[in-house]
Amino acid sequence: MKTRIIGTGSCLPENVVTNDDLSKIMDTSDEWISSRTGIRERHLAKEETTASMSTEAARRALENAGVTAKEIDLIILGTVTADHVTPSCACEVQAALGADRAVAFDINAACSGFMFALNIANAYLQAGFYKTALVLGAETLSKIMDWNDRSTCVLFGDGAGAVVVRADENSGLLAFDQGSDGSRGGVLACENRTNNNPLVDTSKDLAYIQMDGQEVYKFAVTAVPSSLQKTIVAAGLTVEDIDYFALHQANIRILQSVAKRLHVSADKFPISLDHCGNISAASVPILLDEMNRKGMLKPGMKIAMSGFGGGLTWASAVVEW
Ligand code: UT7
């Protein structure tokens, strides 16, 4: 039995902010941002929330799969920017969809969140506990950006992506790899609420995302090719067998470097970061949905996916479409 992706959906906030728009409110330029990252614009939420975008992405994925909300057994949502500490965003999506049979929970693996969620859903389906699952990655990163720090705030965007997976006898997820290195967590970090009990000094300000970009870059260009290689071999395939590499969208230079290290053409690495920026856990499912709706994904194709980032964490999977 395999875990097959049978539908995809995504949702981006209405509001588009270009690099030129940012250069009017901070000391940056389209030239710096696009040449260093490949990002030209991003969508930033105004009215939208992590839950509202997730719900819309989920509706579109269910419609694409031809599955009703009542058929969902499991909802797993990767995010670091849920709207509430509790209830989880997955529970909010469950309520909004009326998916009342489903068990729902969030997971935090930062930019690997969707891939970790997919692998957890796969384990449940393989074990025979559930048949149909909704797996999401969703973020409103703009609320945890330091808008006075041009080295991070120009990189990120908001949005949500979703897939419907179902246990299938023929095609589906062939292999996965995942890992964590908490000892290097400080290179990409964001404080949560601080302790304000009467015993603690509460003078500390709420902090926003802080990133040592060069360290994260070095991590990505070594961990990702190695994880992809491992996963492709575990699937009984070679790099040449892979039709597309759907990777987390952090920086076009990372994608080009991974392509070079794997000795494959960069044309096999579709891109959404030019119009979305980096949307952490949402990057991979949004990219998959764009590929799916453009008709790029045909039955039998082999797609390698990989997410990487805060934690540090990384996760890859190879699926037969
Ligand atoms: O999703 C999680 C995974 N995240 C990633 O994978 C991010 C990986 N890292 C990167 O993509 C790159 O390291 C960045 C795009 C974040 C930064 O690129 P970089 O080539 O490492 O630039 P840098 O941080 O070394 O900064 C170079 C210069 C600095 O100026 P000086 O010190 O050389 O005078 C920065 O102050 O660029 C300056 N700078 C900017 N200039 C204009 C930094 N941000 C900006 C900006 N506009 N927005």
Tab-separated table of C-alpha atoms and ligand atoms in Angstrom:
chain	number	residue	atom	x	y	z
A	1	MET	CA	0.000	0.000	0.000
A	2	LYS	CA	1.352	3.435	-0.938
A	3	THR	CA	0.428	7.010	0.020
A	4	ARG	CA	-0.758	8.714	-3.138
A	5	ILE	CA	-1.287	12.457	-3.650
A	6	ILE	CA	-4.709	12.664	-5.309
A	7	GLY	CA	-5.367	16.415	-5.142
A	8	THR	CA	-3.617	19.731	-4.551
A	9	GLY	CA	-4.699	23.248	-3.627
A	10	SER	CA	-3.195	26.545	-2.563
A	11	CYS	CA	-4.126	30.042	-1.467
A	12	LEU	CA	-2.109	33.257	-1.476
A	13	PRO	CA	-3.158	36.564	0.083
A	14	GLU	CA	-4.610	39.099	-2.345
A	15	ASN	CA	-2.026	41.774	-1.585
A	16	VAL	CA	1.136	41.658	-3.765
A	17	VAL	CA	4.247	43.539	-2.611
A	18	THR	CA	7.039	43.941	-5.166
A	19	ASN	CA	10.723	44.531	-4.459
A	20	ASP	CA	10.240	48.096	-5.689
A	21	ASP	CA	7.413	48.562	-3.157
A	22	LEU	CA	9.812	47.457	-0.391
A	23	SER	CA	12.550	49.775	-1.631
A	24	LYS	CA	10.171	52.695	-0.932
A	25	ILE	CA	9.943	51.810	2.775
A	26	MET	CA	13.459	50.500	3.526
A	27	ASP	CA	17.035	50.682	2.285
A	28	THR	CA	16.938	47.907	-0.325
A	29	SER	CA	16.529	47.488	-4.076
A	30	ASP	CA	14.991	45.172	-6.652
A	31	GLU	CA	18.536	44.608	-7.932
A	32	TRP	CA	19.839	43.361	-4.514
A	33	ILE	CA	16.844	41.158	-3.742
A	34	SER	CA	16.392	39.601	-7.179
A	35	SER	CA	20.099	39.009	-7.862
A	36	ARG	CA	20.776	37.450	-4.414
A	37	THR	CA	17.571	35.413	-4.145
A	38	GLY	CA	15.496	35.324	-7.357
A	39	ILE	CA	12.539	36.840	-5.457
A	40	ARG	CA	10.647	39.604	-7.310
A	41	GLU	CA	7.435	39.866	-5.293
A	42	ARG	CA	5.578	38.200	-2.436
A	43	HIS	CA	1.990	38.111	-1.153
A	44	LEU	CA	1.492	39.634	2.303
A	45	ALA	CA	-1.662	39.059	4.347
A	46	LYS	CA	-3.936	41.952	5.296
A	47	GLU	CA	-7.286	40.339	6.089
A	48	GLU	CA	-6.155	36.740	5.579
A	49	THR	CA	-5.069	34.518	8.475
A	50	THR	CA	-3.136	31.254	8.575
A	51	ALA	CA	-6.420	29.416	9.172
A	52	SER	CA	-8.385	31.219	6.438
A	53	MET	CA	-5.690	30.582	3.810
A	54	SER	CA	-5.341	26.955	4.967
A	55	THR	CA	-9.090	26.407	4.708
A	56	GLU	CA	-9.209	27.818	1.186
A	57	ALA	CA	-6.186	25.747	0.097
A	58	ALA	CA	-7.836	22.655	1.625
A	59	ARG	CA	-11.156	23.323	-0.180
A	60	ARG	CA	-9.319	23.613	-3.492
A	61	ALA	CA	-7.340	20.401	-2.823
A	62	LEU	CA	-10.524	18.495	-1.922
A	63	GLU	CA	-12.246	19.751	-5.071
A	64	ASN	CA	-9.206	18.790	-7.148
A	65	ALA	CA	-9.210	15.307	-5.580
A	66	GLY	CA	-12.986	14.840	-5.849
A	67	VAL	CA	-13.101	14.062	-2.115
A	68	THR	CA	-15.614	15.438	0.410
A	69	ALA	CA	-14.696	16.852	3.821
A	70	LYS	CA	-16.602	13.990	5.488
A	71	GLU	CA	-14.217	11.467	3.914
A	72	ILE	CA	-11.136	12.928	5.647
A	73	ASP	CA	-9.756	10.805	8.494
A	74	LEU	CA	-6.726	12.917	9.368
A	75	ILE	CA	-5.570	16.560	9.044
A	76	ILE	CA	-1.908	17.397	9.696
A	77	LEU	CA	-0.748	20.978	9.235
A	78	GLY	CA	2.856	22.206	9.310
A	79	THR	CA	3.236	25.793	10.520
A	80	VAL	CA	5.235	28.090	12.799
A	81	THR	CA	2.631	30.854	12.542
A	82	ALA	CA	-0.690	29.392	13.702
A	83	ASP	CA	-3.164	32.136	14.638
A	84	HIS	CA	-3.571	30.764	18.159
A	85	VAL	CA	-1.440	28.825	20.612
A	86	THR	CA	-4.576	26.710	20.938
A	87	PRO	CA	-6.755	25.643	19.152
A	88	SER	CA	-4.364	24.385	16.515
A	89	CYS	CA	-4.708	25.650	12.964
A	90	ALA	CA	-5.534	22.091	11.859
A	91	CYS	CA	-8.517	22.052	14.270
A	92	GLU	CA	-9.680	25.409	12.886
A	93	VAL	CA	-9.487	23.993	9.352
A	94	GLN	CA	-11.393	20.884	10.468
A	95	ALA	CA	-14.188	23.062	11.891
A	96	ALA	CA	-14.347	25.358	8.847
A	97	LEU	CA	-14.544	22.398	6.456
A	98	GLY	CA	-16.949	20.384	8.590
A	99	ALA	CA	-14.504	17.472	8.462
A	100	ASP	CA	-15.987	16.115	11.661
A	101	ARG	CA	-14.605	12.566	11.329
A	102	ALA	CA	-10.995	13.757	11.147
A	103	VAL	CA	-8.353	13.852	13.855
A	104	ALA	CA	-6.467	17.150	13.446
A	105	PHE	CA	-3.187	18.539	14.741
A	106	ASP	CA	-0.341	20.923	13.864
A	107	ILE	CA	3.353	20.149	13.738
A	108	ASN	CA	6.328	22.512	13.891
A	109	ALA	CA	9.285	21.651	11.684
A	110	ALA	CA	9.636	25.168	10.193
A	111	CYS	CA	10.389	25.058	6.462
A	112	SER	CA	10.347	21.232	6.531
A	113	GLY	CA	6.883	21.282	8.142
A	114	PHE	CA	4.878	20.125	5.142
A	115	MET	CA	7.337	17.325	4.362
A	116	PHE	CA	7.350	16.120	7.979
A	117	ALA	CA	3.531	16.246	7.962
A	118	LEU	CA	3.431	14.236	4.730
A	119	ASN	CA	5.758	11.621	6.213
A	120	ILE	CA	3.628	11.369	9.376
A	121	ALA	CA	0.475	10.936	7.265
A	122	ASN	CA	2.312	8.285	5.251
A	123	ALA	CA	3.196	6.379	8.449
A	124	TYR	CA	-0.469	6.430	9.601
A	125	LEU	CA	-1.718	5.285	6.193
A	126	GLN	CA	0.946	2.567	5.920
A	127	ALA	CA	0.020	1.301	9.380
A	128	GLY	CA	-3.577	1.045	8.219
A	129	PHE	CA	-4.982	3.457	10.817
A	130	TYR	CA	-6.455	5.880	8.267
A	131	LYS	CA	-7.317	5.932	4.576
A	132	THR	CA	-7.624	9.583	3.532
A	133	ALA	CA	-5.648	12.546	4.875
A	134	LEU	CA	-5.334	16.259	4.273
A	135	VAL	CA	-1.752	17.494	4.626
A	136	LEU	CA	-1.034	21.214	4.721
A	137	GLY	CA	1.758	23.753	5.046
A	138	ALA	CA	0.643	27.284	5.903
A	139	GLU	CA	2.283	30.466	7.158
A	140	THR	CA	1.634	34.129	7.865
A	141	LEU	CA	5.342	34.865	8.202
A	142	SER	CA	4.837	38.609	7.819
A	143	LYS	CA	3.632	38.739	11.426
A	144	ILE	CA	6.917	37.369	12.794
A	145	MET	CA	9.191	39.422	10.524
A	146	ASP	CA	11.289	42.235	11.927
A	147	TRP	CA	10.323	44.923	9.410
A	148	ASN	CA	13.397	46.925	10.488
A	149	ASP	CA	15.724	44.093	9.442
A	150	ARG	CA	16.151	44.274	5.671
A	151	SER	CA	18.306	41.129	5.662
A	152	THR	CA	15.306	38.937	6.566
A	153	CYS	CA	12.024	40.772	5.917
A	154	VAL	CA	12.516	40.976	2.133
A	155	LEU	CA	12.819	37.190	1.872
A	156	PHE	CA	9.542	35.871	3.230
A	157	GLY	CA	5.876	35.772	2.188
A	158	ASP	CA	2.484	34.424	3.315
A	159	GLY	CA	0.318	31.609	1.924
A	160	ALA	CA	-0.952	28.049	2.290
A	161	GLY	CA	-0.776	24.813	0.319
A	162	ALA	CA	-2.588	21.508	0.764
A	163	VAL	CA	-2.637	18.000	-0.639
A	164	VAL	CA	-5.123	15.176	-0.234
A	165	VAL	CA	-3.441	11.781	0.167
A	166	ARG	CA	-5.044	8.376	0.066
A	167	ALA	CA	-3.828	4.804	0.554
A	168	ASP	CA	-3.361	3.325	-2.941
A	169	GLU	CA	-2.208	-0.091	-4.103
A	170	ASN	CA	-0.297	1.117	-7.154
A	171	SER	CA	1.480	4.478	-7.192
A	172	GLY	CA	2.422	6.933	-4.460
A	173	LEU	CA	5.195	7.712	-2.004
A	174	LEU	CA	8.180	5.453	-2.746
A	175	ALA	CA	10.686	6.573	-0.106
A	176	PHE	CA	11.485	9.359	2.335
A	177	ASP	CA	14.304	10.692	4.458
A	178	GLN	CA	14.151	13.171	7.308
A	179	GLY	CA	16.485	14.573	9.921
A	180	SER	CA	17.057	17.221	12.573
A	181	ASP	CA	20.067	18.963	14.098
A	182	GLY	CA	18.898	20.889	17.146
A	183	SER	CA	22.485	21.776	18.042
A	184	ARG	CA	22.469	24.314	15.179
A	185	GLY	CA	18.954	25.677	15.891
A	186	GLY	CA	20.225	29.168	16.733
A	187	VAL	CA	21.075	30.028	13.111
A	188	LEU	CA	17.370	30.438	12.286
A	189	ALA	CA	15.261	31.275	15.317
A	190	CYS	CA	12.204	33.155	16.538
A	191	GLU	CA	11.199	33.649	20.205
A	192	ASN	CA	7.745	32.555	21.307
A	193	ARG	CA	5.994	34.236	24.235
A	194	THR	CA	8.349	34.785	27.131
A	195	ASN	CA	7.541	33.663	30.669
A	196	ASN	CA	5.671	36.447	32.520
A	197	ASN	CA	5.026	34.656	35.774
A	198	PRO	CA	5.734	36.703	38.944
A	199	LEU	CA	9.145	35.075	39.406
A	200	VAL	CA	10.515	36.233	36.058
A	201	ASP	CA	11.905	39.530	34.793
A	202	THR	CA	9.450	40.498	32.030
A	203	SER	CA	11.424	43.364	30.504
A	204	LYS	CA	12.429	41.320	27.446
A	205	ASP	CA	10.832	42.441	24.156
A	206	LEU	CA	8.984	40.057	21.868
A	207	ALA	CA	11.508	38.979	19.270
A	208	TYR	CA	11.086	38.274	15.575
A	209	ILE	CA	12.826	35.951	13.099
A	210	GLN	CA	16.596	36.122	13.228
A	211	MET	CA	18.699	34.291	10.685
A	212	ASP	CA	22.376	33.791	9.960
A	213	GLY	CA	21.702	33.602	6.213
A	214	GLN	CA	25.132	32.347	5.221
A	215	GLU	CA	25.114	29.488	7.754
A	216	VAL	CA	21.609	28.434	6.637
A	217	TYR	CA	22.750	28.643	3.026
A	218	LYS	CA	25.761	26.367	3.705
A	219	PHE	CA	23.530	23.905	5.575
A	220	ALA	CA	20.991	23.823	2.720
A	221	VAL	CA	23.433	23.191	-0.100
A	222	THR	CA	24.994	20.222	1.710
A	223	ALA	CA	22.039	18.633	3.577
A	224	VAL	CA	19.539	18.811	0.701
A	225	PRO	CA	21.533	17.046	-2.060
A	226	SER	CA	22.581	14.348	0.414
A	227	SER	CA	18.996	13.802	1.643
A	228	LEU	CA	17.672	13.712	-1.939
A	229	GLN	CA	20.368	11.206	-2.994
A	230	LYS	CA	19.509	8.935	-0.067
A	231	THR	CA	15.786	9.091	-0.821
A	232	ILE	CA	16.206	8.446	-4.549
A	233	VAL	CA	18.405	5.397	-3.873
A	234	ALA	CA	15.915	4.128	-1.260
A	235	ALA	CA	13.188	4.418	-3.924
A	236	GLY	CA	15.262	2.136	-6.192
A	237	LEU	CA	15.821	4.975	-8.669
A	238	THR	CA	18.680	7.089	-9.981
A	239	VAL	CA	18.819	10.885	-10.175
A	240	GLU	CA	18.192	10.635	-13.944
A	241	ASP	CA	14.832	8.924	-13.275
A	242	ILE	CA	13.468	12.009	-11.485
A	243	ASP	CA	11.245	14.183	-13.680
A	244	TYR	CA	11.012	17.155	-11.300
A	245	PHE	CA	12.603	18.311	-8.058
A	246	ALA	CA	9.968	20.258	-6.074
A	247	LEU	CA	12.071	21.920	-3.392
A	248	HIS	CA	11.469	24.414	-0.620
A	249	GLN	CA	11.657	27.855	-2.191
A	250	ALA	CA	14.224	29.821	-0.167
A	251	ASN	CA	16.689	31.094	-2.755
A	252	ILE	CA	17.205	30.406	-6.457
A	253	ARG	CA	20.943	30.082	-5.857
A	254	ILE	CA	20.264	27.177	-3.449
A	255	LEU	CA	18.162	25.434	-6.128
A	256	GLN	CA	20.899	25.952	-8.740
A	257	SER	CA	23.572	24.699	-6.360
A	258	VAL	CA	21.558	21.546	-5.493
A	259	ALA	CA	21.019	20.910	-9.240
A	260	LYS	CA	24.755	21.256	-9.852
A	261	ARG	CA	25.688	18.939	-6.971
A	262	LEU	CA	23.235	16.298	-8.260
A	263	HIS	CA	24.477	16.776	-11.867
A	264	VAL	CA	20.974	17.474	-13.196
A	265	SER	CA	19.641	20.372	-15.230
A	266	ALA	CA	18.278	23.328	-13.227
A	267	ASP	CA	15.273	23.139	-15.631
A	268	LYS	CA	14.054	20.191	-13.544
A	269	PHE	CA	13.653	22.540	-10.538
A	270	PRO	CA	10.357	24.447	-10.931
A	271	ILE	CA	10.207	27.828	-9.220
A	272	SER	CA	7.552	29.763	-7.337
A	273	LEU	CA	9.845	31.904	-5.185
A	274	ASP	CA	9.937	34.635	-7.857
A	275	HIS	CA	6.279	35.518	-7.130
A	276	CYS	CA	5.862	34.035	-3.612
A	277	GLY	CA	9.138	34.537	-1.764
A	278	ASN	CA	9.987	32.029	0.953
A	279	ILE	CA	6.775	30.759	2.644
A	280	SER	CA	8.451	28.210	4.913
A	281	ALA	CA	6.175	25.149	5.369
A	282	ALA	CA	3.834	26.313	2.583
A	283	SER	CA	6.484	26.499	-0.161
A	284	VAL	CA	6.453	22.857	-1.304
A	285	PRO	CA	2.653	22.297	-1.434
A	286	ILE	CA	2.103	25.650	-3.185
A	287	LEU	CA	4.735	24.740	-5.774
A	288	LEU	CA	3.184	21.274	-6.236
A	289	ASP	CA	-0.240	22.835	-6.746
A	290	GLU	CA	1.110	25.266	-9.339
A	291	MET	CA	2.801	22.379	-11.184
A	292	ASN	CA	-0.366	20.287	-10.995
A	293	ARG	CA	-2.631	23.059	-12.300
A	294	LYS	CA	-0.212	23.835	-15.153
A	295	GLY	CA	-0.561	20.159	-16.232
A	296	MET	CA	3.133	19.428	-15.565
A	297	LEU	CA	2.432	16.303	-13.476
A	298	LYS	CA	1.520	13.157	-15.433
A	299	PRO	CA	0.761	9.686	-14.070
A	300	GLY	CA	3.933	7.645	-13.628
A	301	MET	CA	6.216	10.680	-13.273
A	302	LYS	CA	8.733	10.582	-10.425
A	303	ILE	CA	8.808	13.733	-8.304
A	304	ALA	CA	11.453	14.351	-5.627
A	305	MET	CA	10.472	16.837	-2.932
A	306	SER	CA	12.553	18.376	-0.180
A	307	GLY	CA	12.061	20.874	2.632
A	308	PHE	CA	14.803	22.348	4.815
A	309	GLY	CA	15.224	25.095	7.393
A	310	GLY	CA	14.667	26.012	11.040
A	311	GLY	CA	15.373	23.465	13.715
A	312	LEU	CA	17.554	22.736	11.845
A	313	THR	CA	15.408	20.230	9.965
A	314	TRP	CA	15.299	18.613	6.556
A	315	ALA	CA	13.031	16.080	4.875
A	316	SER	CA	12.714	14.580	1.402
A	317	ALA	CA	10.356	12.218	-0.352
A	318	VAL	CA	10.085	10.642	-3.798
A	319	VAL	CA	6.595	10.057	-5.150
A	320	GLU	CA	5.296	8.376	-8.257
A	321	TRP	CA	2.488	10.638	-9.486
B	1	UT7	O1	13.704	28.989	4.647
B	1	UT7	C1	14.766	28.779	5.504
B	1	UT7	C2	15.968	28.650	4.762
B	1	UT7	N1	16.566	29.973	4.548
B	1	UT7	C3	17.485	30.059	3.655
B	1	UT7	O2	17.782	29.100	2.985
B	1	UT7	C4	18.261	31.367	3.514
B	1	UT7	C5	19.677	31.049	3.065
B	1	UT7	N2	20.506	32.257	2.926
B	1	UT7	C6	20.403	33.092	1.865
B	1	UT7	O3	19.588	32.872	0.996
B	1	UT7	C7	21.352	34.252	1.767
B	1	UT7	O4	22.343	34.125	2.780
B	1	UT7	C8	20.657	35.637	1.928
B	1	UT7	C9	19.812	35.921	0.678
B	1	UT7	C10	19.778	35.646	3.147
B	1	UT7	C11	21.678	36.757	2.058
B	1	UT7	O5	22.570	36.753	0.959
B	1	UT7	P1	24.136	36.936	1.217
B	1	UT7	O6	24.789	36.909	-0.105
B	1	UT7	O7	24.540	35.893	2.220
B	1	UT7	O8	24.209	38.399	1.799
B	1	UT7	P2	24.798	38.907	3.191
B	1	UT7	O9	23.877	38.581	4.313
B	1	UT7	O10	26.233	38.481	3.310
B	1	UT7	O11	24.791	40.480	3.009
B	1	UT7	C12	25.629	41.125	2.015
B	1	UT7	C13	25.430	42.621	2.083
B	1	UT7	C14	25.584	43.206	3.483
B	1	UT7	O12	26.218	44.469	3.332
B	1	UT7	P3	27.804	44.643	3.617
B	1	UT7	O13	27.984	44.202	5.037
B	1	UT7	O14	28.475	43.729	2.636
B	1	UT7	O15	28.022	46.090	3.365
B	1	UT7	C15	24.171	43.422	3.942
B	1	UT7	O16	24.072	44.479	4.881
B	1	UT7	O17	24.085	42.959	1.669
B	1	UT7	C16	23.487	43.803	2.666
B	1	UT7	N3	22.041	43.538	2.675
B	1	UT7	C17	21.158	44.166	1.888
B	1	UT7	N4	21.306	45.141	0.990
B	1	UT7	C18	20.197	45.559	0.338
B	1	UT7	C19	21.379	42.601	3.419
B	1	UT7	N5	20.065	42.631	3.122
B	1	UT7	C20	19.908	43.587	2.186
B	1	UT7	C21	18.781	44.070	1.481
B	1	UT7	N6	18.981	45.054	0.574
B	1	UT7	N7	17.551	43.583	1.675
